[in-house]
CSV table of C-alpha atoms in Angstrom, one decimal:
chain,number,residue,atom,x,y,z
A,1,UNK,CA,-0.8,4.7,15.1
A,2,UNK,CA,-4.0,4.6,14.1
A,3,UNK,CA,-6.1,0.8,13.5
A,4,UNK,CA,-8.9,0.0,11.1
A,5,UNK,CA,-11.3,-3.7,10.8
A,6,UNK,CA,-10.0,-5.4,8.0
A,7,UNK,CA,-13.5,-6.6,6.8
A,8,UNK,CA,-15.3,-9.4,8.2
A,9,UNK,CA,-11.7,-11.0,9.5
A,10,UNK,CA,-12.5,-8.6,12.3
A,11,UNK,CA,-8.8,-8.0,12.5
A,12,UNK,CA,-7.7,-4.4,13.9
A,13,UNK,CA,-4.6,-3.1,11.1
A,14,UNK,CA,-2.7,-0.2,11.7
A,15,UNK,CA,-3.4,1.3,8.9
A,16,UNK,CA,0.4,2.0,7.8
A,17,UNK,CA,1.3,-1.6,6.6
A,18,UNK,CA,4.9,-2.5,6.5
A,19,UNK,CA,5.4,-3.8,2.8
A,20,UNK,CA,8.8,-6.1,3.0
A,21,UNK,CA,9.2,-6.3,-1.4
A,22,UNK,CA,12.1,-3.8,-0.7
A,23,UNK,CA,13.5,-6.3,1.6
A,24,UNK,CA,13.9,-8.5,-1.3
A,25,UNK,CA,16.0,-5.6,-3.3
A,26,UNK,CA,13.6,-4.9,-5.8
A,27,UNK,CA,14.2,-1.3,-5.7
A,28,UNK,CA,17.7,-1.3,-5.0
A,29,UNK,CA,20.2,-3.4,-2.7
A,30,UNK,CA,18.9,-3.6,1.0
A,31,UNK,CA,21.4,-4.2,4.0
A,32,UNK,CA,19.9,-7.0,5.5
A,33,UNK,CA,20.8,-5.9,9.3
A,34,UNK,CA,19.6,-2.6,8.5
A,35,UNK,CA,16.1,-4.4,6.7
A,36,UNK,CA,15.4,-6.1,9.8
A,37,UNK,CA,16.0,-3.2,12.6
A,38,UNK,CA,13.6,-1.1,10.4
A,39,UNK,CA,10.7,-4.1,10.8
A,40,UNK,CA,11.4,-3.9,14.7
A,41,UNK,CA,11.0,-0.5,14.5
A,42,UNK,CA,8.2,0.0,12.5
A,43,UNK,CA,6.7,-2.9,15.3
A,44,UNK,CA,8.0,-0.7,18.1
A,45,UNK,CA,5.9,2.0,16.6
A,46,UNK,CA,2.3,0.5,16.1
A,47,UNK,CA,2.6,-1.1,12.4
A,48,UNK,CA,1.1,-4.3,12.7
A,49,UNK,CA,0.6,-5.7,9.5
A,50,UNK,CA,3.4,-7.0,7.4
A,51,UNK,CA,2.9,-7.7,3.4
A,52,UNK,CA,5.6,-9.9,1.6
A,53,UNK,CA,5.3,-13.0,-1.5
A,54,UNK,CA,7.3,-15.2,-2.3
A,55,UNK,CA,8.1,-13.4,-5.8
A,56,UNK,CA,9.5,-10.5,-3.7
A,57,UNK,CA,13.3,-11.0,-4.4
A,58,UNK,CA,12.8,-14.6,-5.8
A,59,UNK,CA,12.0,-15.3,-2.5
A,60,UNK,CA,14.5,-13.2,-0.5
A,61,UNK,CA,12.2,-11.0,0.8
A,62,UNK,CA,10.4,-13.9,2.7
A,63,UNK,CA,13.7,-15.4,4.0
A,64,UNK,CA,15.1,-12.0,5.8
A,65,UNK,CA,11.5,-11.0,6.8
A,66,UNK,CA,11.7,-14.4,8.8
A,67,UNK,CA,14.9,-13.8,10.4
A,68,UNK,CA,13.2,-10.5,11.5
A,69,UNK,CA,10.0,-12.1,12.8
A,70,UNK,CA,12.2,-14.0,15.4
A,71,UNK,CA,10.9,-13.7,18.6
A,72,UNK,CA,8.2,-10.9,17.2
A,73,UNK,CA,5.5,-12.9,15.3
A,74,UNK,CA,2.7,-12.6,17.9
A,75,UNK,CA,3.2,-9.0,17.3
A,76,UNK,CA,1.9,-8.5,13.9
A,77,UNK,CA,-0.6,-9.8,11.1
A,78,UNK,CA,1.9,-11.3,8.6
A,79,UNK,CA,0.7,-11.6,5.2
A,80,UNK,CA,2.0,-13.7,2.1
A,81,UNK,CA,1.2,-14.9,-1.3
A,82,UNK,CA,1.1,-17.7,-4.2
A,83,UNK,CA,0.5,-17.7,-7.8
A,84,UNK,CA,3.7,-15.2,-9.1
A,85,UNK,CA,7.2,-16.3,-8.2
A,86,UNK,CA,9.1,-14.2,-10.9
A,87,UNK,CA,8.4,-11.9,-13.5
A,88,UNK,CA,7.1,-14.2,-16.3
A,89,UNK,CA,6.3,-17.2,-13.9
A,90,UNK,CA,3.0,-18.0,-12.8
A,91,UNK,CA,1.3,-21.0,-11.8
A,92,UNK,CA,-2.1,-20.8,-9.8
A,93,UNK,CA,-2.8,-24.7,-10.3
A,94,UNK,CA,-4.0,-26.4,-7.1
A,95,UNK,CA,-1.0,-28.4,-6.1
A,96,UNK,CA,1.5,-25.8,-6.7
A,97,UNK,CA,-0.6,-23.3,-4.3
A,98,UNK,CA,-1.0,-26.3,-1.8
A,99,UNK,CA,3.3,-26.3,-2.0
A,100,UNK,CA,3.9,-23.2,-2.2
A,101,UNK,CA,2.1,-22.0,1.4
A,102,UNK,CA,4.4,-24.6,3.0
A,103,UNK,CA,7.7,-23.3,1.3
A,104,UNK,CA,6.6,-19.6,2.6
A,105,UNK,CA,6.1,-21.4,6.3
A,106,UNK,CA,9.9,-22.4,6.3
A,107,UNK,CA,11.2,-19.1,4.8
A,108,UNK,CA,8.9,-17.2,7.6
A,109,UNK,CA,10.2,-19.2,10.2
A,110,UNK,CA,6.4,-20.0,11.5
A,111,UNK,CA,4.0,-22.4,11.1
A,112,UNK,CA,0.6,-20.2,9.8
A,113,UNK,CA,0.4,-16.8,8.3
A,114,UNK,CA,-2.9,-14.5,9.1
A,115,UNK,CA,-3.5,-14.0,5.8
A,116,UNK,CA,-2.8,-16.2,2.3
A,117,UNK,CA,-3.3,-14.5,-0.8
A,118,UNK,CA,-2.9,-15.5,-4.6
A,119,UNK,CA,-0.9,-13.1,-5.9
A,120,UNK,CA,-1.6,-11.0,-9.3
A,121,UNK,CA,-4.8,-13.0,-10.3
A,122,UNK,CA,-4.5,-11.2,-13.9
A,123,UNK,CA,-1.9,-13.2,-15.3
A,124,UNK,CA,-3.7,-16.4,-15.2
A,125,UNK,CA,-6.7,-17.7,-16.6
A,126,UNK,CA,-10.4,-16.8,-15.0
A,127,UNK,CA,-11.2,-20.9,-15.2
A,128,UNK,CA,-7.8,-21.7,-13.1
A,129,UNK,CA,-8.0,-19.1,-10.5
A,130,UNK,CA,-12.0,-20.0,-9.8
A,131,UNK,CA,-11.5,-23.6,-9.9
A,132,UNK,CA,-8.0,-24.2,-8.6
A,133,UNK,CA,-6.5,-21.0,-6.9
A,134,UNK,CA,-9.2,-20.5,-4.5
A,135,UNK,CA,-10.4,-23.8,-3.9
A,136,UNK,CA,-6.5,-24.3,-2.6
A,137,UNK,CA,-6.3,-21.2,-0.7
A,138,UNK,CA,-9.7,-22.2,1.2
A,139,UNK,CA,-7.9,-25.5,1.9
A,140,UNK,CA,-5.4,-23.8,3.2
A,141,UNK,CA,-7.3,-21.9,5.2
A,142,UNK,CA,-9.4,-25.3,6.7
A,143,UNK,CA,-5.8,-26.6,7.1
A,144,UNK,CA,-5.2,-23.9,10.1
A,145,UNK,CA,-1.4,-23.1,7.9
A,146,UNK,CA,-3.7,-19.7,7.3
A,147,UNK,CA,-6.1,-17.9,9.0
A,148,UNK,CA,-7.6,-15.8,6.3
A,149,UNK,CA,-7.7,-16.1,2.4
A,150,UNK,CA,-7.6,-13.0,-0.2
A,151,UNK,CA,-6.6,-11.8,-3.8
A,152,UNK,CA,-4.5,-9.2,-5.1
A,153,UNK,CA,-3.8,-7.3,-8.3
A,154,UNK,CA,-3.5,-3.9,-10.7
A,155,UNK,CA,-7.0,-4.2,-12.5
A,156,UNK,CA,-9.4,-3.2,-10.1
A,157,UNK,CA,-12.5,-3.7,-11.9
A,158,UNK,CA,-11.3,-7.9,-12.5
A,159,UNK,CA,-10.7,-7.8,-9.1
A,160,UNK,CA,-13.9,-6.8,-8.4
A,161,UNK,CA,-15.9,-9.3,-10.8
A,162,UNK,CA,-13.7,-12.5,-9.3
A,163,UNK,CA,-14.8,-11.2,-5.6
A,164,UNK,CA,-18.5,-11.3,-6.6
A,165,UNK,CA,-17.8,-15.3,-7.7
A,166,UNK,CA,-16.0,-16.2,-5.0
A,167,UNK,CA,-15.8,-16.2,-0.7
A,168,UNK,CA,-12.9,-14.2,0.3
A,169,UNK,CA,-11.7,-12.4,3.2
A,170,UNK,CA,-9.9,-9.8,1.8
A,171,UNK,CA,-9.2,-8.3,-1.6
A,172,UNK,CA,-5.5,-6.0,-2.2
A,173,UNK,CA,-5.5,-3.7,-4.8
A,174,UNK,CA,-2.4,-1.8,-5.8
A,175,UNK,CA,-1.7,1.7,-7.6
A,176,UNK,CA,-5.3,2.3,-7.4
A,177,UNK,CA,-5.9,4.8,-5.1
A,178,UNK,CA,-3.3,7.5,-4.8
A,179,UNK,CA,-2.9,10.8,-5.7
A,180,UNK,CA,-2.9,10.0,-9.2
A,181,UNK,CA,-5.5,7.2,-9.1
A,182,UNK,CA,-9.0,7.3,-7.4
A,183,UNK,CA,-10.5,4.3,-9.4
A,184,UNK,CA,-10.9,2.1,-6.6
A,185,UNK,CA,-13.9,4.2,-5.5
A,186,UNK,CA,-15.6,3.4,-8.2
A,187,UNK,CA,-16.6,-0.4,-8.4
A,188,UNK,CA,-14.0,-2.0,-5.5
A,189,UNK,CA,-15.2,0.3,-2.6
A,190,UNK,CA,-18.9,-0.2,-2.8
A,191,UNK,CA,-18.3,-3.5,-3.7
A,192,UNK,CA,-16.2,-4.3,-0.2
A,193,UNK,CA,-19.0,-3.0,2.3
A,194,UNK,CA,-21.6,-5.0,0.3
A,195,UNK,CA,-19.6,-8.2,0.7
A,196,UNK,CA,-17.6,-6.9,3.7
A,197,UNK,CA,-14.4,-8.2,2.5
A,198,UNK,CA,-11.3,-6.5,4.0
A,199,UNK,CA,-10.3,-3.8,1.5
A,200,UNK,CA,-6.2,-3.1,1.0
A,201,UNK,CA,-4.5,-0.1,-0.8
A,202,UNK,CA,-0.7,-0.8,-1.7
A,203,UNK,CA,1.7,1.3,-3.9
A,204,UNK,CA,0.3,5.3,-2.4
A,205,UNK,CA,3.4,6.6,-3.6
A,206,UNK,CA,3.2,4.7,-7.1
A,207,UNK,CA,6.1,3.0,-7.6
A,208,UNK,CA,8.0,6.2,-6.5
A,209,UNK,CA,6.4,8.7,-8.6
A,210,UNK,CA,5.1,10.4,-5.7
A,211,UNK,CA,8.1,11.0,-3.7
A,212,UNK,CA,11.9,12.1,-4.1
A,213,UNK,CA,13.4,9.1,-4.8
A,214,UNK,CA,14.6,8.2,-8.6
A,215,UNK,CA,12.5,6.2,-10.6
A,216,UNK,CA,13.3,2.6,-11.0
A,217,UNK,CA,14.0,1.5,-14.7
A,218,UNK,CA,11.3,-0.9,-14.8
A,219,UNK,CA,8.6,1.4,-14.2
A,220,UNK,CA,5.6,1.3,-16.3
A,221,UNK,CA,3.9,4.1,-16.0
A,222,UNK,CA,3.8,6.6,-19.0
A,223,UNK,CA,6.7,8.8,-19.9
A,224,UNK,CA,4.0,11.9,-19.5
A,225,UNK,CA,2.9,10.4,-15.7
A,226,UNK,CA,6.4,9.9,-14.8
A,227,UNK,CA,7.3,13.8,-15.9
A,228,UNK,CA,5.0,15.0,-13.6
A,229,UNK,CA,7.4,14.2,-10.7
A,230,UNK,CA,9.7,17.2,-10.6
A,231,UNK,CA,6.6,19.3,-11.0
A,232,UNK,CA,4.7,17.9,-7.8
A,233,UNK,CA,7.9,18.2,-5.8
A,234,UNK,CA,8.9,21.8,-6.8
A,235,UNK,CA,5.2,22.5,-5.2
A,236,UNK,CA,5.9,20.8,-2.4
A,237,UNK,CA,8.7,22.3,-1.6
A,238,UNK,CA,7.6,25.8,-2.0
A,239,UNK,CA,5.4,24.7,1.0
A,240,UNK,CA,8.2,23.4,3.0
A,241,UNK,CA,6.9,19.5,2.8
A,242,UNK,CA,7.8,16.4,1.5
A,243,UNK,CA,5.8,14.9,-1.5
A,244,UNK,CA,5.8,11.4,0.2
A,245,UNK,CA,4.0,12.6,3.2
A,246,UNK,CA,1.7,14.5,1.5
A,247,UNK,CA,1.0,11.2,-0.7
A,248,UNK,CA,1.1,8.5,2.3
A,249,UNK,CA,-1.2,10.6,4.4
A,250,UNK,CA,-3.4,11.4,1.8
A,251,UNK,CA,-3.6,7.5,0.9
A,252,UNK,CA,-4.0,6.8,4.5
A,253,UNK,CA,-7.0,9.0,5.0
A,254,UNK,CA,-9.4,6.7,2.8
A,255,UNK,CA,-11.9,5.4,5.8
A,256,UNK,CA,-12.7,2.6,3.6
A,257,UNK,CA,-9.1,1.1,3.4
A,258,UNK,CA,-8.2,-1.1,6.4
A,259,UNK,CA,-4.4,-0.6,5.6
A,260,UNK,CA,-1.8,0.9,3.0
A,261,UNK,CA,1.1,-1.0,2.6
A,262,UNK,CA,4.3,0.7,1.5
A,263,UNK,CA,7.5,-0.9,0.5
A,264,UNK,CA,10.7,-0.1,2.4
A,265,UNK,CA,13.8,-1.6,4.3
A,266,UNK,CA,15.5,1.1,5.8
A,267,UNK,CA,15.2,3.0,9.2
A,268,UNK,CA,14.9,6.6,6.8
A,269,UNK,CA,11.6,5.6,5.2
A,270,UNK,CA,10.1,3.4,8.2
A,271,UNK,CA,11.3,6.6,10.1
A,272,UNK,CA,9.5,9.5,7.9
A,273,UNK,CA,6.2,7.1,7.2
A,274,UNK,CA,5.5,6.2,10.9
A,275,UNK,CA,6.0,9.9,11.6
A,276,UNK,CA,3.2,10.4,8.2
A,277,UNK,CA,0.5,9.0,10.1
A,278,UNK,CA,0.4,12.4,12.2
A,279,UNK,CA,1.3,14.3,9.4
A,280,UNK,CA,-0.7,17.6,8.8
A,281,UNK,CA,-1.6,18.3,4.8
A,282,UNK,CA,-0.9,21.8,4.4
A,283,UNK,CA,-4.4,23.9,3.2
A,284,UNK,CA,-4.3,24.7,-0.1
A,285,UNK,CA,-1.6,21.9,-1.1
A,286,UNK,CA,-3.6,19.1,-2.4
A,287,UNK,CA,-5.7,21.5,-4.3
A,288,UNK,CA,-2.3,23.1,-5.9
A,289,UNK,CA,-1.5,19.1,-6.8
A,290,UNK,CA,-4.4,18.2,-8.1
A,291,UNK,CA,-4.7,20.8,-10.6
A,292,UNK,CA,-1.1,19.3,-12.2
A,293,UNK,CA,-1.7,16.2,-11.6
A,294,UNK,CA,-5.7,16.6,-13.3
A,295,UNK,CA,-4.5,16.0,-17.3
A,296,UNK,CA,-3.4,12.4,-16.3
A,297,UNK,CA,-5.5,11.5,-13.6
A,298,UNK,CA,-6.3,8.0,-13.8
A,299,UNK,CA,-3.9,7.2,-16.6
A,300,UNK,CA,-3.1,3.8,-15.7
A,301,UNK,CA,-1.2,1.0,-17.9
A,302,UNK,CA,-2.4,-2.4,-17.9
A,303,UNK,CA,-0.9,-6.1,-16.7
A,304,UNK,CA,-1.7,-9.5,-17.2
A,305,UNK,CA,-3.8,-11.1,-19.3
A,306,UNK,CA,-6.0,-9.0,-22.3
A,307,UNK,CA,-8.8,-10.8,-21.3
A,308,UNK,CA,-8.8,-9.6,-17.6
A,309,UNK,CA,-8.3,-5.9,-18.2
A,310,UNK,CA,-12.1,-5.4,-17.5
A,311,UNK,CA,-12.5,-1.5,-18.9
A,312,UNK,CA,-13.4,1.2,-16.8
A,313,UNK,CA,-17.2,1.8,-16.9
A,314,UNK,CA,-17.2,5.5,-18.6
A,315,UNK,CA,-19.6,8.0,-18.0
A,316,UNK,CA,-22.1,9.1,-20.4
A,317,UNK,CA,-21.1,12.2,-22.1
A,318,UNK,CA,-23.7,14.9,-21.2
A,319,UNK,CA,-25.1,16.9,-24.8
């Protein structure tokens, strides 16, 4: 395993993060027993930071993850969030942040986490997250129940402009930098080694695009991204390697990311992404990619509020 600084919180990550959302059967059912072996393992095996929310499985995520912590929390950087606690619920108002760090203590079976993050800051309003979300998560912070405070989200660029209002440790952006998506470079990057925030990549494979394993219903990506799967794994294969390794790798390889989380909850995936982080890109592979994946590069779809979808700064076209 291999460990990055995660900004300024001087914190060393491995920069495979174990995302627990699967634990929570988002994607599909989890086996609970088999959930928690694959967090022992991926501890066994260098991961050290563990991602999770309380929205994760309506809270399930954060209830196995702490019956999988027992005994192991001194062993990793454990990681929750406020704000988004199901799909269409969201409430980043002071108390309910102040609440909902103490409800995540009792699920987690500790009494801190390393990091407290408010959780997809583009579904509420600019005014609330300024002036209630983050005041709260910094009292939470002074209150010892977390070490660190950060925010997370899809729109990279509104992540960007709230970091350059506010003092945060850390900043997670998702489905942003990937073989399909590089806009994180452009404003978020920069951005984090001016401030020296910690900088966090989740989602490398997005959403399962970038890997063998069928598409989940809810997937909002466009019908034209999503066809592009078969095509990337047909090249793949002709080279003997599996798309998802090709994907984490190349998503691990940023030196400007501390960590890239990844979801999963069984000892298969923990198994094949631990093994990623030595993973060898075959030459002339990403090249062979890149040219498919080049029509729809950067062709994301947008979350949240209209208001927060701050546009990607295009170039002047050259006469």
């Amino acid at each position: 395993m291999r460990y990055r600084r995660l900004g300024k919180t001087n914190l060393e990550v491995s920069i495979l993060g174990f995302g627990a959302s699967p634990l929570g059967n988002v994607f599909e059912e989890c086996d609970e027993k088999e959930g928690i072996s694959a967090v022992h393992y991926a501890i066994d095996h260098g991961v050290n930071f563990v991602d999770v929310a309380p929205f994760y499985g309506i809270t399930l995520a954060e209830t196995r993850l702490g019956k999988a912590l027992k005994g192991k929390r001194k062993e990793v950087y454990l990681a929750t969030k406020a704000g988004r606690y199901d799909l269409k619920e969201f409430d980043f108002s002071y108390q309910r942040i102040l609440s909902s760090i103490d409800e995540s203590l009792r699920r987690l079976q500790t009494d801190y986490v390393d990091l407290y993050q408010l959780h997809d800051i583009e579904f509420g309003s600019k005014e609330q997250v300024l002036n209630e979300a983050i005041p709260a998560i910094q009292a939470v912070k002074k209150s010892g129940k977390a070490r660190f405070v950060g925010i997370t989200g899809l729109p990279v660029n509104y992540l960007a402009a709230i970091a350059r209002e506010v003092e945060i440790d850390t900043v997670l952006s998702w489905a942003h930098f990937n073989l399909l998506q590089d806009e994180i470079n452009a404003e978020l990057v920069p951005l984090s080694k001016e401030l020296d925030f910690g900088l966090m990549n989740a989602a490398p494979l997005m959403q399962r695009i970038l890997s063998d394993a069928t598409l989940p219903t809810w997937h909002n990506a466009s019908e034209e991204v999503k066809a592009l799967q078969p095509r990337l794994l047909a090249v793949c294969q002709a080279y003997n390697v599996r798309l998802s390794d090709v994907a984490l790798r190349f998503a691990m390889d940023h030196p400007d990311i501390a960590t890239t989380i990844v979801g999963m909850c069984d000892m298969k995936t923990i198994q094949e992404n631990v093994a990623a982080v030595d993973f060898i890109i075959p030459d002339g592979l990403l090249q062979e990619l890149e040219e498919i994946i080049a029509p729809v590069k950067n062709r994301m779809w947008f979350e949240g509020r209209p208001e927060n979808n701050i546009a990607r700064k295009q170039k002047p076209i050259k006469k």
